[in-house]
Short mmCIF file of C-alpha atoms in Angstrom, two decimals:
data_model
loop_
_atom_site.label_atom_id
_atom_site.label_comp_id
_atom_site.label_asym_id
_atom_site.label_seq_id
_atom_site.Cartn_x
_atom_site.Cartn_y
_atom_site.Cartn_z
CA MET A 128 19.36 30.81 174.31
CA ASN A 129 17.72 30.11 170.95
CA LEU A 130 19.23 31.79 167.90
CA LEU A 131 17.98 32.17 164.36
CA ILE A 132 20.34 33.02 161.51
CA LYS A 133 18.10 34.22 158.65
CA ASN A 134 18.67 34.43 154.91
CA VAL A 135 22.26 33.21 155.01
CA THR A 136 24.43 31.46 152.44
CA LEU A 137 25.56 28.12 153.87
CA LEU A 138 28.52 25.80 153.32
CA PRO A 139 27.63 22.91 155.65
CA MET A 140 30.71 20.72 154.94
CA ASP A 141 28.42 17.69 155.18
CA GLY A 142 30.16 15.71 152.44
CA LYS A 143 28.07 17.03 149.54
CA ASN A 144 30.42 19.96 148.82
CA GLU A 145 27.43 22.17 148.03
CA ILE A 146 26.57 25.78 148.76
CA ILE A 147 23.01 26.42 149.95
CA ASP A 148 21.69 29.89 149.11
CA ASN A 149 19.31 31.98 151.19
CA THR A 150 18.59 29.51 153.98
CA ASN A 151 18.01 29.69 157.72
CA ILE A 152 19.75 28.04 160.67
CA TYR A 153 17.81 27.59 163.91
CA ILE A 154 19.91 26.98 167.02
CA LYS A 155 18.27 25.65 170.16
CA GLY A 156 20.57 25.83 173.16
CA ASP A 157 23.95 24.44 172.14
CA LYS A 158 22.75 22.49 169.08
CA ILE A 159 21.58 23.06 165.54
CA ALA A 160 17.86 22.27 165.57
CA HIS A 161 16.82 23.02 161.99
CA ILE A 162 18.21 24.14 158.63
CA GLY A 163 15.91 25.49 155.93
CA GLU A 164 12.48 27.07 155.88
CA ILE A 165 11.36 28.27 159.30
CA LYS A 166 7.79 28.06 160.55
CA GLU A 167 6.18 31.22 161.88
CA ASP A 168 5.75 29.78 165.37
CA VAL A 169 9.48 29.20 165.87
CA LYS A 170 10.68 31.38 168.74
CA ALA A 171 14.18 32.86 168.87
CA ASP A 172 15.78 35.00 171.56
CA ARG A 173 18.03 36.55 168.93
CA VAL A 174 17.72 36.86 165.18
CA ILE A 175 20.92 37.37 163.19
CA ASP A 176 20.64 38.80 159.69
CA GLY A 177 22.61 36.55 157.35
CA ASN A 178 22.30 38.80 154.30
CA LYS A 179 25.63 39.03 152.43
CA LYS A 180 27.14 36.53 154.85
CA LEU A 181 28.26 32.93 154.52
CA ALA A 182 27.87 30.44 157.36
CA MET A 183 30.37 27.61 157.67
CA PRO A 184 31.62 25.35 160.47
CA GLY A 185 34.02 26.93 162.94
CA LEU A 186 37.62 26.20 161.98
CA ILE A 187 39.58 23.56 163.89
CA ASN A 188 43.26 24.22 164.61
CA ALA A 189 44.47 20.66 165.10
CA HIS A 190 47.99 21.46 166.32
CA THR A 191 49.25 24.50 168.16
CA HIS A 192 51.11 25.78 171.22
CA ILE A 193 49.06 28.83 172.15
CA GLY A 194 51.11 29.94 175.16
CA MET A 195 53.99 30.56 172.77
CA SER A 196 52.39 33.78 171.58
CA LEU A 197 54.72 35.52 174.07
CA PHE A 198 57.64 34.44 171.82
CA ARG A 199 56.12 35.77 168.60
CA ASN A 200 58.76 37.63 166.55
CA TYR A 201 61.42 36.79 169.15
CA ALA A 202 63.40 34.05 167.38
CA ASP A 203 63.18 33.85 163.61
CA ASP A 204 65.13 32.77 160.53
CA LEU A 205 66.48 29.62 162.21
CA PRO A 206 66.05 25.90 161.44
CA LEU A 207 63.89 23.94 163.89
CA HIS A 208 66.52 22.26 166.05
CA ASP A 209 68.60 25.44 166.47
CA TRP A 210 65.43 27.44 167.06
CA LEU A 211 64.38 25.06 169.84
CA SER A 212 67.71 24.40 171.54
CA LYS A 213 69.25 27.88 171.31
CA LYS A 214 66.24 30.17 171.64
CA ILE A 215 62.95 28.60 172.70
CA TRP A 216 63.82 25.94 175.29
CA PRO A 217 66.07 28.29 177.34
CA GLN A 218 63.23 30.82 177.53
CA GLU A 219 60.58 28.20 178.25
CA ALA A 220 62.59 27.09 181.27
CA LYS A 221 61.72 30.49 182.80
CA LEU A 222 57.98 30.30 182.12
CA ARG A 223 55.51 30.87 184.93
CA ALA A 224 51.83 30.03 185.11
CA GLU A 225 50.74 33.64 184.58
CA ASP A 226 52.84 33.86 181.40
CA VAL A 227 50.98 30.94 179.86
CA TYR A 228 47.62 32.26 181.06
CA TRP A 229 47.95 35.65 179.40
CA GLY A 230 49.78 34.28 176.36
CA SER A 231 46.99 31.76 175.85
CA LEU A 232 44.29 34.41 176.16
CA LEU A 233 46.11 36.52 173.57
CA SER A 234 46.06 33.52 171.22
CA MET A 235 42.39 32.89 171.89
CA VAL A 236 41.57 36.46 170.91
CA GLU A 237 43.49 35.99 167.67
CA MET A 238 41.88 32.62 166.93
CA ILE A 239 38.33 33.82 167.59
CA GLN A 240 38.87 36.89 165.40
CA SER A 241 40.00 34.65 162.52
CA GLY A 242 37.27 32.02 162.82
CA THR A 243 38.82 29.23 164.88
CA THR A 244 36.38 27.71 167.36
CA THR A 245 38.31 24.58 168.43
CA PHE A 246 42.01 23.88 168.95
CA LEU A 247 44.35 21.11 170.09
CA ASP A 248 47.07 22.55 172.29
CA MET A 249 50.36 21.08 173.51
CA TYR A 250 52.27 23.10 176.08
CA PHE A 251 52.95 23.61 179.78
CA PHE A 252 50.81 24.96 182.64
CA MET A 253 47.80 23.56 180.84
CA GLU A 254 45.50 24.42 183.73
CA GLU A 255 46.00 28.06 182.70
CA VAL A 256 44.90 27.23 179.16
CA GLY A 257 41.87 25.49 180.65
CA LYS A 258 40.98 28.66 182.56
CA GLY A 259 41.22 30.60 179.32
CA LEU A 260 38.90 28.14 177.61
CA LEU A 261 36.31 28.59 180.34
CA GLU A 262 36.52 32.38 180.03
CA SER A 263 36.63 32.64 176.24
CA GLY A 264 33.90 30.11 175.47
CA MET A 265 36.13 28.28 172.99
CA ARG A 266 36.33 24.52 172.55
CA GLY A 267 39.69 22.79 173.01
CA VAL A 268 41.78 19.74 173.76
CA LEU A 269 44.50 20.23 176.37
CA SER A 270 47.69 18.18 176.26
CA ARG A 271 50.67 18.70 178.51
CA GLY A 272 53.80 18.38 176.37
CA VAL A 273 55.96 15.66 177.94
CA ILE A 274 59.72 15.73 177.40
CA GLU A 275 61.59 12.99 179.23
CA GLU A 276 63.72 14.39 182.05
CA GLU A 277 65.80 12.22 184.35
CA GLY A 278 64.25 11.93 187.77
CA LYS A 279 60.96 13.52 186.70
CA GLU A 280 59.47 10.77 184.55
CA LYS A 281 56.82 9.61 187.03
CA GLU A 282 56.01 13.17 188.09
CA LYS A 283 55.24 14.18 184.51
CA ILE A 284 53.02 11.16 183.99
CA GLU A 285 51.12 12.00 187.17
CA ASP A 286 50.79 15.61 185.99
CA THR A 287 48.99 14.43 182.85
CA ARG A 288 46.81 12.04 184.86
CA SER A 289 45.83 14.91 187.16
CA LEU A 290 45.16 17.20 184.20
CA TYR A 291 42.80 14.61 182.74
CA ARG A 292 40.94 14.04 185.98
CA GLU A 293 40.53 17.75 186.65
CA TRP A 294 39.76 19.08 183.18
CA ASN A 295 38.37 16.40 180.86
CA GLY A 296 34.70 17.25 180.30
CA GLN A 297 34.86 20.71 181.89
CA GLY A 298 33.17 23.72 180.33
CA GLU A 299 29.96 21.74 179.73
CA GLY A 300 31.96 19.27 177.65
CA ARG A 301 33.89 21.87 175.64
CA ILE A 302 37.22 20.78 177.13
CA ARG A 303 38.96 17.45 176.58
CA VAL A 304 42.42 16.16 177.45
CA ALA A 305 44.99 14.18 175.43
CA VAL A 306 48.30 12.51 176.36
CA ALA A 307 51.21 14.27 174.65
CA PRO A 308 54.68 12.75 174.38
CA HIS A 309 56.53 15.59 172.67
CA ALA A 310 58.36 13.48 170.08
CA PRO A 311 60.33 10.23 169.75
CA TYR A 312 63.57 12.25 169.88
CA THR A 313 62.67 13.68 173.31
CA CYS A 314 61.12 10.53 174.79
CA SER A 315 62.87 7.14 174.98
CA PRO A 316 61.10 3.98 173.77
CA ASP A 317 60.38 2.84 177.33
CA TYR A 318 58.97 6.23 178.26
CA LEU A 319 56.78 6.29 175.15
CA LYS A 320 55.37 2.92 176.25
CA GLU A 321 54.61 4.33 179.70
CA LEU A 322 52.77 7.26 178.14
CA LEU A 323 50.88 4.83 175.90
CA ASP A 324 49.81 2.90 179.00
CA LEU A 325 48.56 6.16 180.50
CA ALA A 326 46.55 6.97 177.38
CA VAL A 327 44.98 3.50 177.46
CA GLU A 328 44.18 3.89 181.17
CA LEU A 329 42.50 7.25 180.58
CA ASN A 330 40.99 6.31 177.22
CA ALA A 331 42.58 9.48 175.90
CA PRO A 332 44.01 10.22 172.44
CA ILE A 333 47.73 10.72 171.85
CA HIS A 334 49.17 13.98 170.49
CA ILE A 335 52.78 13.81 169.23
CA HIS A 336 55.22 15.45 166.80
CA LEU A 337 56.39 13.01 164.10
CA SER A 338 58.82 13.24 161.17
CA GLU A 339 58.93 17.03 161.21
CA THR A 340 62.46 17.42 159.84
CA LYS A 341 64.90 15.53 157.68
CA LYS A 342 67.34 15.47 160.61
CA GLU A 343 64.75 13.82 162.86
CA VAL A 344 64.20 11.06 160.31
CA GLU A 345 67.93 10.54 159.69
CA ASP A 346 68.62 10.35 163.43
CA SER A 347 65.82 7.83 163.85
CA TYR A 348 67.34 5.56 161.21
CA LYS A 349 70.72 5.82 162.95
CA LEU A 350 69.26 4.95 166.36
CA TYR A 351 66.51 2.49 165.49
CA GLY A 352 66.98 1.55 161.84
CA LYS A 353 63.54 2.87 160.94
CA SER A 354 61.55 6.07 160.48
CA PRO A 355 59.98 7.85 163.47
CA ILE A 356 56.53 6.72 162.32
CA LYS A 357 57.59 3.07 161.99
CA HIS A 358 59.42 3.35 165.32
CA VAL A 359 56.41 4.51 167.34
CA TYR A 360 54.14 2.11 165.45
CA ASP A 361 56.34 -0.80 166.49
CA LEU A 362 56.14 0.44 170.08
CA GLY A 363 52.34 0.14 169.87
CA LEU A 364 51.59 3.85 170.13
CA PHE A 365 48.96 3.76 167.41
CA LYS A 366 46.75 1.44 169.44
CA GLN A 367 45.25 4.69 170.71
CA PRO A 368 43.72 7.36 168.46
CA THR A 369 46.72 9.48 167.48
CA ILE A 370 47.13 13.01 166.17
CA ALA A 371 50.57 13.27 164.55
CA ALA A 372 51.75 16.82 164.01
CA HIS A 373 53.73 17.58 160.83
CA CYS A 374 54.57 14.24 159.10
CA VAL A 375 56.66 16.21 156.62
CA HIS A 376 59.27 13.60 155.70
CA VAL A 377 57.30 10.42 155.08
CA ASP A 378 57.67 7.57 152.62
CA ASP A 379 55.07 5.19 151.20
CA GLU A 380 55.43 2.77 154.13
CA ASP A 381 54.87 5.62 156.59
CA ILE A 382 51.73 6.68 154.74
CA ARG A 383 50.44 3.09 154.72
CA ILE A 384 51.01 2.84 158.48
CA LEU A 385 49.15 6.13 159.05
CA LYS A 386 46.22 4.94 156.94
CA ASP A 387 46.01 1.41 158.37
CA ASN A 388 46.06 2.73 161.95
CA ASN A 389 43.69 5.68 161.45
CA VAL A 390 46.38 8.14 162.51
CA SER A 391 45.57 11.76 161.63
CA PRO A 392 48.61 13.77 160.52
CA VAL A 393 48.32 17.54 160.92
CA ASN A 394 49.72 19.72 158.17
CA ASN A 395 51.29 22.98 159.41
CA PRO A 396 52.43 24.60 156.15
CA SER A 397 53.43 28.07 157.40
CA SER A 398 55.54 26.78 160.27
CA ASN A 399 57.15 24.04 158.19
CA LEU A 400 58.11 26.53 155.50
CA LYS A 401 59.37 29.20 157.90
CA LEU A 402 61.57 26.73 159.82
CA ALA A 403 62.79 25.26 156.51
CA SER A 404 61.51 21.86 157.62
CA GLY A 405 60.03 21.08 154.22
CA PHE A 406 56.52 20.46 152.96
CA ALA A 407 54.29 17.50 153.80
CA PRO A 408 53.07 15.34 150.89
CA VAL A 409 49.44 16.14 151.65
CA ASP A 410 48.20 15.15 148.21
CA ARG A 411 49.74 11.66 148.48
CA MET A 412 48.32 11.19 151.96
CA LEU A 413 44.82 12.29 150.97
CA LYS A 414 44.84 10.04 147.90
CA ALA A 415 45.87 7.14 150.16
CA GLY A 416 42.80 7.76 152.31
CA VAL A 417 44.62 9.33 155.26
CA ASN A 418 42.62 11.83 157.34
CA VAL A 419 44.84 14.93 157.10
CA ALA A 420 43.95 17.82 159.41
CA LEU A 421 45.33 21.36 159.48
CA GLY A 422 47.07 23.45 162.11
CA THR A 423 49.07 26.60 162.63
CA ASP A 424 51.70 25.27 165.05
CA GLY A 425 52.69 27.94 167.59
CA SER A 426 52.69 31.63 166.75
CA ALA A 427 56.41 31.72 167.60
CA SER A 428 57.14 29.66 164.48
CA ASN A 429 54.34 30.75 162.18
CA ASN A 430 54.02 33.75 163.28
CA ASN A 431 50.23 33.89 163.49
CA LEU A 432 47.25 31.64 164.22
CA ASN A 433 45.24 32.47 161.11
CA MET A 434 43.70 29.25 159.80
CA PHE A 435 42.53 30.89 156.58
CA GLU A 436 46.19 31.45 155.74
CA GLU A 437 46.88 27.75 156.38
CA ILE A 438 43.92 26.72 154.18
CA HIS A 439 45.31 28.89 151.38
CA LEU A 440 48.85 27.52 151.73
CA ALA A 441 47.78 23.89 152.08
CA SER A 442 46.18 24.07 148.67
CA ILE A 443 48.56 26.23 146.63
CA LEU A 444 51.75 24.76 148.09
CA ASN A 445 50.83 21.25 147.02
CA LYS A 446 49.86 22.47 143.56
CA GLY A 447 53.24 24.12 143.12
CA VAL A 448 55.30 21.28 144.53
CA ASN A 449 53.45 18.64 142.52
CA LEU A 450 53.17 20.77 139.36
CA ASP A 451 49.51 19.78 139.38
CA ALA A 452 46.77 22.42 139.49
CA ILE A 453 44.17 19.97 140.83
CA SER A 454 46.37 18.79 143.70
CA VAL A 455 44.62 19.51 147.05
CA LYS A 456 41.60 21.34 145.70
CA ALA A 457 39.95 24.20 147.56
CA ILE A 458 37.34 21.89 149.07
CA ASP A 459 40.08 19.49 150.25
CA ALA A 460 41.84 22.27 152.16
CA LEU A 461 38.54 23.40 153.70
CA LYS A 462 37.83 19.83 154.82
CA MET A 463 41.26 19.70 156.47
CA ALA A 464 40.32 22.76 158.54
CA THR A 465 36.85 21.53 159.50
CA ILE A 466 35.54 17.97 159.34
CA ASN A 467 38.99 16.34 159.07
CA GLY A 468 40.10 18.24 162.15
CA ALA A 469 37.00 17.06 163.98
CA LYS A 470 37.76 13.46 163.01
CA ALA A 471 41.36 13.85 164.18
CA LEU A 472 40.11 15.02 167.59
CA GLN A 473 37.51 12.21 167.77
CA TRP A 474 34.85 14.91 167.88
CA ASP A 475 33.21 14.61 164.46
CA ASP A 476 29.96 13.35 165.97
CA GLU A 477 29.45 16.87 167.35
CA ILE A 478 31.53 19.38 165.38
CA GLY A 479 33.20 19.91 161.99
CA SER A 480 30.04 20.37 159.91
CA ILE A 481 26.75 22.26 160.12
CA GLN A 482 24.10 19.57 160.48
CA VAL A 483 20.99 19.10 162.58
CA ASN A 484 21.75 17.78 166.09
CA LYS A 485 25.40 18.80 165.92
CA LYS A 486 26.88 21.45 168.17
CA ALA A 487 26.30 25.02 167.04
CA ASP A 488 29.91 25.97 166.24
CA ILE A 489 29.36 28.36 163.35
CA ILE A 490 31.22 31.30 161.84
CA LEU A 491 29.77 33.96 159.57
CA ILE A 492 31.96 35.37 156.82
CA ASP A 493 31.24 38.90 155.60
CA LEU A 494 31.05 38.53 151.83
CA ASP A 495 30.64 42.26 151.21
CA LYS A 496 34.36 42.95 150.77
CA PRO A 497 36.15 44.25 147.65
CA HIS A 498 38.69 41.41 147.65
CA LEU A 499 35.89 38.82 147.57
CA TYR A 500 33.92 40.17 144.59
CA PRO A 501 32.69 38.93 142.18
CA LEU A 502 31.02 36.09 144.08
CA HIS A 503 31.49 33.27 141.59
CA ASN A 504 32.64 30.05 143.28
CA LEU A 505 32.28 30.52 147.03
CA ILE A 506 34.33 27.43 147.87
CA SER A 507 37.22 28.88 145.89
CA LEU A 508 36.58 32.23 147.54
CA LEU A 509 37.06 30.74 151.01
CA ALA A 510 40.29 28.95 150.12
CA TYR A 511 41.96 31.52 147.89
CA SER A 512 40.51 34.97 148.68
CA ALA A 513 39.09 35.06 152.20
CA GLN A 514 41.07 36.49 155.10
CA GLY A 515 40.75 35.87 158.82
CA SER A 516 39.57 39.46 159.16
CA ASP A 517 36.51 38.63 157.04
CA VAL A 518 35.04 36.67 159.96
CA ASP A 519 32.18 38.78 161.31
CA THR A 520 30.46 36.52 163.85
CA VAL A 521 31.56 33.47 165.84
CA ILE A 522 29.12 31.13 167.60
CA ILE A 523 30.47 28.35 169.82
CA ASP A 524 28.25 25.85 171.61
CA GLY A 525 25.28 28.02 170.71
CA ASN A 526 26.76 31.13 172.34
CA ILE A 527 27.67 34.30 170.45
CA VAL A 528 31.36 34.74 171.23
CA MET A 529 32.01 37.45 168.62
CA GLU A 530 29.56 39.66 166.73
CA ASN A 531 30.39 42.46 164.29
CA ARG A 532 34.03 41.55 165.10
CA GLU A 533 33.56 42.46 168.76
CA ILE A 534 34.54 39.67 171.16
CA LYS A 535 31.89 39.35 173.87
CA THR A 536 33.68 37.08 176.33
CA LEU A 537 37.13 38.62 176.80
CA ASP A 538 38.66 42.00 177.68
CA VAL A 539 40.88 42.34 174.60
CA GLU A 540 42.72 45.52 175.68
CA LYS A 541 43.59 44.06 179.09
CA ILE A 542 44.85 40.85 177.49
CA ILE A 543 47.10 42.68 175.03
CA TYR A 544 48.50 44.89 177.80
CA ASN A 545 49.36 41.99 180.10
CA ALA A 546 50.73 39.76 177.35
CA GLU A 547 53.05 42.50 176.10
CA LYS A 548 54.27 43.33 179.61
CA LEU A 549 54.92 39.69 180.54
CA SER A 550 56.63 38.94 177.23
CA LYS A 551 59.24 41.65 177.80
CA ASP A 552 59.68 40.57 181.41
CA LEU A 553 60.13 36.93 180.39
CA ILE A 554 62.85 37.64 177.84
CA ASN A 555 64.81 39.67 180.42
CA ARG A 556 64.44 37.30 183.39
#
């Protein structure tokens, strides 16, 4: 299908940090074919009126656990390690494939409705998430969270190998697979090395939690005499492209290691604040040249998957903490949610910005809302005023997935019904 978005305001996120007024975007198949004036002989199957709308790249949620939507509002007001050990892990032990399937679809509905087009997921029953990706039309990276368990080490490695072989490249290339050791406190050094070997074998990126809490860092110094980041670096983990979720408690040496090894930390401000984990020094990392991406974490610890909320927090939190009003500017936070996320996922050659020959992953923001007027600085508007509910249209891989806030690919009522039913059943199992 060929699409034409006419007379739209455009934020391409192409490095120029400029808004283009009253332009046109021509989409041919799954790619952006032309931006600008359109010749009369250009043929489009659908024309979308871009009047009073802003086009920008689809948002990239670079760290989440979407099956955890079934635990939303179940366990709150707890620090991370108590939250995991006393509430979440006991319930996750009872999870079934159908739980993750419907929980993931519920999350996909939420993400589409708030402008996310791509996500990096770490959880269990990842085949079910893959099925959801095929149905929803979203783009995603699947990673089976690996926690070392005596007697099951080889089985879990083989599970990831099988996931890669079955799913990498599926959905006409919309689905990729990463290797995901959960964290250095749940995987021994030898096991981390085995998972590194697997990532090298598959030529897959690594997705891991690092330095999320003060306790994690203190325990790492007690065990290994070094920070979690230095620990996994010394094990050779960063030989592979690595996405490091959180990186909240980091020192200058940690930041240097991240920069020198092209590791992409993922800031998850809502989750880190809610779990009292702290706040990542995003400003210091960005100034050091680190590629910082943005994520929501799971909706059980956030408790939503609204990337516009994360953009807002990523900017204002750093300003407040640093007592510096120009710390993490609006455009910096928007980059974290778009092109930086694409770089973290090794996908920036195709997504993360609106440019000719890139994939047509585009969202349209309805600017005709009281809370957005007057329309002065549109970059500031997106970071400080816009809400997820302002997303009117979502295009992924050249396909209209949502239009006029109606999702075209999923049965939303059926998904909500099944997710609610299974959530209550799961808690009482």
